[in-house]
XYZ file of C-alpha atoms in Angstrom:
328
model
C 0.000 0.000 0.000
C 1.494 3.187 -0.874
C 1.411 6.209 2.240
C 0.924 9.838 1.055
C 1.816 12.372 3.370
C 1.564 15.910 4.092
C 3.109 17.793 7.590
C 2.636 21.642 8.432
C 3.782 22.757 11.157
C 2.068 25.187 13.306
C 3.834 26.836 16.710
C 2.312 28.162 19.726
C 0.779 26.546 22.590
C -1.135 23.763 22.667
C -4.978 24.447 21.721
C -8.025 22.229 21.808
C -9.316 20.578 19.072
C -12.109 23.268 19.162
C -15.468 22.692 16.825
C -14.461 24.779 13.926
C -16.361 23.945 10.609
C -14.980 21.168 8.027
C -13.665 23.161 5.266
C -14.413 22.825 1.920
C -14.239 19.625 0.111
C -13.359 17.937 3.302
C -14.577 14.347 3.882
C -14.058 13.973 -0.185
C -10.044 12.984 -0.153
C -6.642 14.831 -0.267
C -6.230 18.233 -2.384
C -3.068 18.050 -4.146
C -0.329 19.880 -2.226
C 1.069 23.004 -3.662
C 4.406 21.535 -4.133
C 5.600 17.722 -3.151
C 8.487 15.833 -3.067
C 8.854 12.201 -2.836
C 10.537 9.912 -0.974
C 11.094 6.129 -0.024
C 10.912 4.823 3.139
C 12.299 2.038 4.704
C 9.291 -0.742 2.986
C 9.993 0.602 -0.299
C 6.940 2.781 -0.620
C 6.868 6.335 -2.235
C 5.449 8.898 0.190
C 4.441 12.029 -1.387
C 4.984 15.026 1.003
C 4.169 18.765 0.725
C 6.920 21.417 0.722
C 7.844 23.262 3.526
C 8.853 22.103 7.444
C 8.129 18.483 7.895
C 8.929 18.487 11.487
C 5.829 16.505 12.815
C 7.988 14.814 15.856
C 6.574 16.260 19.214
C 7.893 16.466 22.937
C 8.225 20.603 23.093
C 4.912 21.700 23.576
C 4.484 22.947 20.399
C 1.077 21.737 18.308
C 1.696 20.378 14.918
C -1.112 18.884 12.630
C -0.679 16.847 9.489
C -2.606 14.308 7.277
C -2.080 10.816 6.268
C -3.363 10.092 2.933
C -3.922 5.762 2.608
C -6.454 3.459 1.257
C -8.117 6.319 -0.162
C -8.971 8.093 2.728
C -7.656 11.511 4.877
C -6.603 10.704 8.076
C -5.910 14.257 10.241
C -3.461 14.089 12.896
C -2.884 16.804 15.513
C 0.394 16.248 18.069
C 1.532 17.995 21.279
C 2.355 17.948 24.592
C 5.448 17.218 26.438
C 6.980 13.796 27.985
C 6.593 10.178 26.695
C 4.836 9.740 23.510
C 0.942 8.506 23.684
C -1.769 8.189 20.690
C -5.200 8.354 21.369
C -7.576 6.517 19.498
C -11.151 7.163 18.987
C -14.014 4.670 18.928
C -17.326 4.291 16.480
C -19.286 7.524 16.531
C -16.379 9.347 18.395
C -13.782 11.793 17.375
C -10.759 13.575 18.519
C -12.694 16.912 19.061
C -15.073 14.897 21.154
C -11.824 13.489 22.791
C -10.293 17.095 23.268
C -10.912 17.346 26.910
C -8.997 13.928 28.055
C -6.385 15.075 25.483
C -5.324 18.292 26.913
C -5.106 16.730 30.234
C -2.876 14.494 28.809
C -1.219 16.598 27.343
C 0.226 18.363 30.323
C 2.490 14.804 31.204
C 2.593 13.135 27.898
C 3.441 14.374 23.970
C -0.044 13.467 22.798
C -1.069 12.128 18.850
C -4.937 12.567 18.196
C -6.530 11.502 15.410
C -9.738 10.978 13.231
C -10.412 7.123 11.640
C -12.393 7.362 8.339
C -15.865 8.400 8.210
C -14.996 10.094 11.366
C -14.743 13.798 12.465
C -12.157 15.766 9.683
C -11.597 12.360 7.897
C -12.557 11.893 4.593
C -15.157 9.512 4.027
C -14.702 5.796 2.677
C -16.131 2.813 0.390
C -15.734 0.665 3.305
C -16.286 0.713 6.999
C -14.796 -2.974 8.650
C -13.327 -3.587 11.608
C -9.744 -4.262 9.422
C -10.208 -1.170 7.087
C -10.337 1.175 10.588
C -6.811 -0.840 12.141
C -5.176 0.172 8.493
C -6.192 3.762 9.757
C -4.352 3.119 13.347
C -1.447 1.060 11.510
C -1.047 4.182 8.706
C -0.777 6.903 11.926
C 1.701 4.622 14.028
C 4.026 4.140 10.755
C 3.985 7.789 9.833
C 5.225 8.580 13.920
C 7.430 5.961 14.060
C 8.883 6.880 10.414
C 9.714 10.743 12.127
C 10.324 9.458 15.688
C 11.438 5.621 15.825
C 12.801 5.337 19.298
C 9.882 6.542 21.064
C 7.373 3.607 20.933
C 3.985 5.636 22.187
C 1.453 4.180 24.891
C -1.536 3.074 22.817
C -5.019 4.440 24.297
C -7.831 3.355 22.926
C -11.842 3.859 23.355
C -14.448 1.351 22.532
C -13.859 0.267 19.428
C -10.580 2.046 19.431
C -9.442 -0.579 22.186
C -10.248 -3.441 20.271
C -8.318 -2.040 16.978
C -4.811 -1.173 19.944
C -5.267 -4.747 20.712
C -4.859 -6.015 17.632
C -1.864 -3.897 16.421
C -0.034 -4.955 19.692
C -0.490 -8.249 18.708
C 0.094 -8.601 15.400
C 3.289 -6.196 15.726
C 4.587 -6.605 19.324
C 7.143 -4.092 20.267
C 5.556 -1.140 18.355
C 3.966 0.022 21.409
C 5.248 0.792 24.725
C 1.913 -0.328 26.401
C -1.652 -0.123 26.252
C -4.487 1.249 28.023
C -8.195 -0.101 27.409
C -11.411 2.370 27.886
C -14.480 0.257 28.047
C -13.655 -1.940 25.273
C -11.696 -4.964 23.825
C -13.715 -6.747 26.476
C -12.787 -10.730 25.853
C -16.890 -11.814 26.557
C -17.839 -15.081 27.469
C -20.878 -14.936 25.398
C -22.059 -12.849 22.340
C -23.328 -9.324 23.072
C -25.669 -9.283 20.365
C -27.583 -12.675 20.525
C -30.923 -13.132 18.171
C -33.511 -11.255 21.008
C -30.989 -7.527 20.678
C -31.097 -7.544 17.409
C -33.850 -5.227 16.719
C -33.083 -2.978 19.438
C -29.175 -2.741 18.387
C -30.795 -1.692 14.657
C -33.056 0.936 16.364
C -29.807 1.835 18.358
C -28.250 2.272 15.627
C -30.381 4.471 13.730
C -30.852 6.469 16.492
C -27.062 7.135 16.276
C -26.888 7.839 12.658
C -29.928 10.368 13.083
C -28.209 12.341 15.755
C -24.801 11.837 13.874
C -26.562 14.338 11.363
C -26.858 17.212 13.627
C -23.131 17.467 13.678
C -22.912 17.201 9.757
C -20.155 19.656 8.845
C -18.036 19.709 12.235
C -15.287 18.522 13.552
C -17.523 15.573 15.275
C -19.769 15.053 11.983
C -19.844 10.813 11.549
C -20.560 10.136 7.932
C -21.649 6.294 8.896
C -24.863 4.805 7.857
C -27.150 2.994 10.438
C -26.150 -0.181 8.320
C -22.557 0.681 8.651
C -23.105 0.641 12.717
C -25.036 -2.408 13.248
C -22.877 -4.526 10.876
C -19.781 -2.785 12.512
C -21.335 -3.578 15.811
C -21.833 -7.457 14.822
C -18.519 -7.569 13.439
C -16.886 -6.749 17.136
C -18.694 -8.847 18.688
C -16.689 -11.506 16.866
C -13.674 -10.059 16.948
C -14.242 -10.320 20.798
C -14.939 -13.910 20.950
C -11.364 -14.237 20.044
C -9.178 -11.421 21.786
C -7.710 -13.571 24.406
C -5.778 -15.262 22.191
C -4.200 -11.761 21.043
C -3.904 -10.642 24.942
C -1.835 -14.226 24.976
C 0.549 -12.329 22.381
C 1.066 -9.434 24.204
C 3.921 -8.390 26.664
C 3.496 -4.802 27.627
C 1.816 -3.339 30.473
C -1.824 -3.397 30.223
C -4.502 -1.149 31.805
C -8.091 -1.355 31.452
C -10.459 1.457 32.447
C -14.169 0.073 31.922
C -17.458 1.557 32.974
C -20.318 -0.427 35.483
C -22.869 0.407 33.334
C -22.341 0.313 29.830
C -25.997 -0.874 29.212
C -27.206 1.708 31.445
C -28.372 1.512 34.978
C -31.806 0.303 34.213
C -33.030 -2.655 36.690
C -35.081 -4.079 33.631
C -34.654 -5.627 29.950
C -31.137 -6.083 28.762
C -29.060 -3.721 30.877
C -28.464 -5.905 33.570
C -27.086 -8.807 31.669
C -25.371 -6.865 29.350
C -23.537 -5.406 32.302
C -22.865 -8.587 33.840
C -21.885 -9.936 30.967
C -19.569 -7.044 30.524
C -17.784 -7.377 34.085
C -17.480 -11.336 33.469
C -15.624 -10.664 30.128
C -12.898 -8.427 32.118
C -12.795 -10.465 35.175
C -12.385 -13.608 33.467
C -9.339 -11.761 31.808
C -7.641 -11.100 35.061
C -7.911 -14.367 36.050
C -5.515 -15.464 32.864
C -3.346 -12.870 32.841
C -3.303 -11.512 36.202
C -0.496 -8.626 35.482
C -3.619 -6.883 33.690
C -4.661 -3.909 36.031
C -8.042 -2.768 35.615
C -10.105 -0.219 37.361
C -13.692 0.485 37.011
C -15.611 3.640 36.879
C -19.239 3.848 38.123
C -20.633 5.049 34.984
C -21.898 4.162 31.405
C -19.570 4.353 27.903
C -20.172 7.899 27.824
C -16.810 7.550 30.394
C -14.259 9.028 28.823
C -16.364 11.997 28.228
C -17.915 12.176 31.618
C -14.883 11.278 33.296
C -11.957 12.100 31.793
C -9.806 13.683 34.821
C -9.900 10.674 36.174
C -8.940 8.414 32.964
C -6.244 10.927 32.599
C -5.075 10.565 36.133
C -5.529 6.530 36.166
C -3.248 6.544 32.887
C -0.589 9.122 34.645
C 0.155 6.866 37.955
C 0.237 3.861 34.888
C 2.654 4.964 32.925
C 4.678 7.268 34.304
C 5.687 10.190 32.357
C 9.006 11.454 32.471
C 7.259 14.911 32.239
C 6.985 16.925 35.673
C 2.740 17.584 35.496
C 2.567 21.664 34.996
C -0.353 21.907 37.335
């Protein structure tokens, strides 16, 4: 697969990813830089990258944002932050603006990669929406920071789905990440989430989400998914977590989970309490296997690392130890 990509630097202090507008022709691939120049890297693929300061390694505080053109799609990456390196990655129906506030906490103790998967936020939109077309989007921003800063293998932090797809990469390419941490996801269950009897509530669940995904049409947290795209993406996790401990089995880095109570919901009545059971079981059954797995649970529903994200950030400081000095 050939990587295109394109790094401008911007200085000054580190900003949220605030809800400005997408701009024009956003979310419909890469406009041709002004000028490019091409080079190989190391797998023998030509990279096509604008002119101007390609300086898109971090640690100094300063906020740089570039794009990673693969697959067909526009990935946007924004960096900052000072101290170990860390990537953040989103789940289904999340972005990094949405992410912005456990970001900048971050921030503060770690240098700190955000970025959008396809469909997603200031991503371009895509011809396909499967489990292994969003890890190429993980897999394309890892190679393009390890290509500018090799030595620094970043902490992997993933929501929801965004777990599931760190899980995976640390598997599949162990020692490309200095360790992981989990948000209410990547849960190895002991039985299918979605049996026969959810399956017309996850559909209306999932149109619900693609109707509300329209009111941000045109942001920074627009979701260009279908309702078919988020049911079938929902089924196809559900596999994928019938098989994760087998990939935890590959992995030898330190390994947090933060995972919400209530992920169903705090109802007393129809699904929520097995699906919340069912939930603890998956992580508790995980512990059991691999007891160096630390994982802490927040009373709350997946809405988490929204709700709660001083305390995700503060969980994931005493975890991995920044060599930063926190500012505040």
């Amino acid at each position: 697969m050939t990587t295109r990509t394109a790094a401008t630097e911007v200085t000054g202090p580190c900003e949220p990813y605030d809800d400005h507008e997408v701009a024009p022709g956003a979310g419909q691939g890469p406009r041709p830089p002004a000028s490019t120049s091409t080079r190989t890297g190391d797998d023998g693929d030509n990279r096509i990258v604008d002119g101007g300061d390609h300086r898109i390694g971090g640690g100094d505080g300063t906020m740089r944002h570039f794009t990673v053109h693969h697959d067909g799609v526009t990935i946007p990456v924004s960096r900052g932050g000072r101290g170990r390196s860390l990537v953040l990655c989103p789940g289904l129906n999340s972005t990094q603006a949405d992410l912005s506030e456990l970001a900048e906490l971050l921030r503060r103790d770690f240098d700190v990669a955000t970025f959008d998967l396809r469909g997603h936020g200031l991503a371009s939109g895509a011809d396909r929406y499967s489990f292994d077309a969003f890890l190429s989007d993980l897999v394309a921003v890892l190679d393009e920071l390890e290509r500018h800063d090799p030595a620094a293998a970043p902490v992997l932090v993933g929501y929801s789905l965004g777990a599931d797809l760190a899980v995976r990469h640390a598997a599949e390419r162990p020692g490309t990440v200095a360790g992981l941490v989990l948000i209410d996801g990547a849960n190895p269950l002991p039985e299918p989430f979605i049996t026969d009897i959810d399956l017309v509530e996850f559909r209306a669940m999932a149109r619900d989400q693609a109707r509300s995904a329209e009111r941000a049409k045109g942001t920074a947290r627009q979701v260009l998914l279908t309702a078919r795209d988020i049911f079938a993406l929902g089924q196809e996790i559900d596999e994928v977590r019938s098989a994760i401990l087998d990939r935890y089995r590959k992995i030898d880095r330190p390994i947090n989970m933060i995972m919400s109570t209530a992920i169903a919901g705090d109802s007393t009545e129809g699904r929520a309490p097995r699906h919340n059971q069912l939930w603890r079981s998956g992580v508790e059954r995980l512990v059991r296997e691999q007891p160096h797995i630390a994982a802490s649970w927040l009373d709350t529903g997946h809405q988490l690392v929204f709700t709660h994200a001083p305390r995700i950030a503060e969980i994931i400081r005493r975890a991995h130890h920044p060599s930063a000095t926190p500012t505040s």
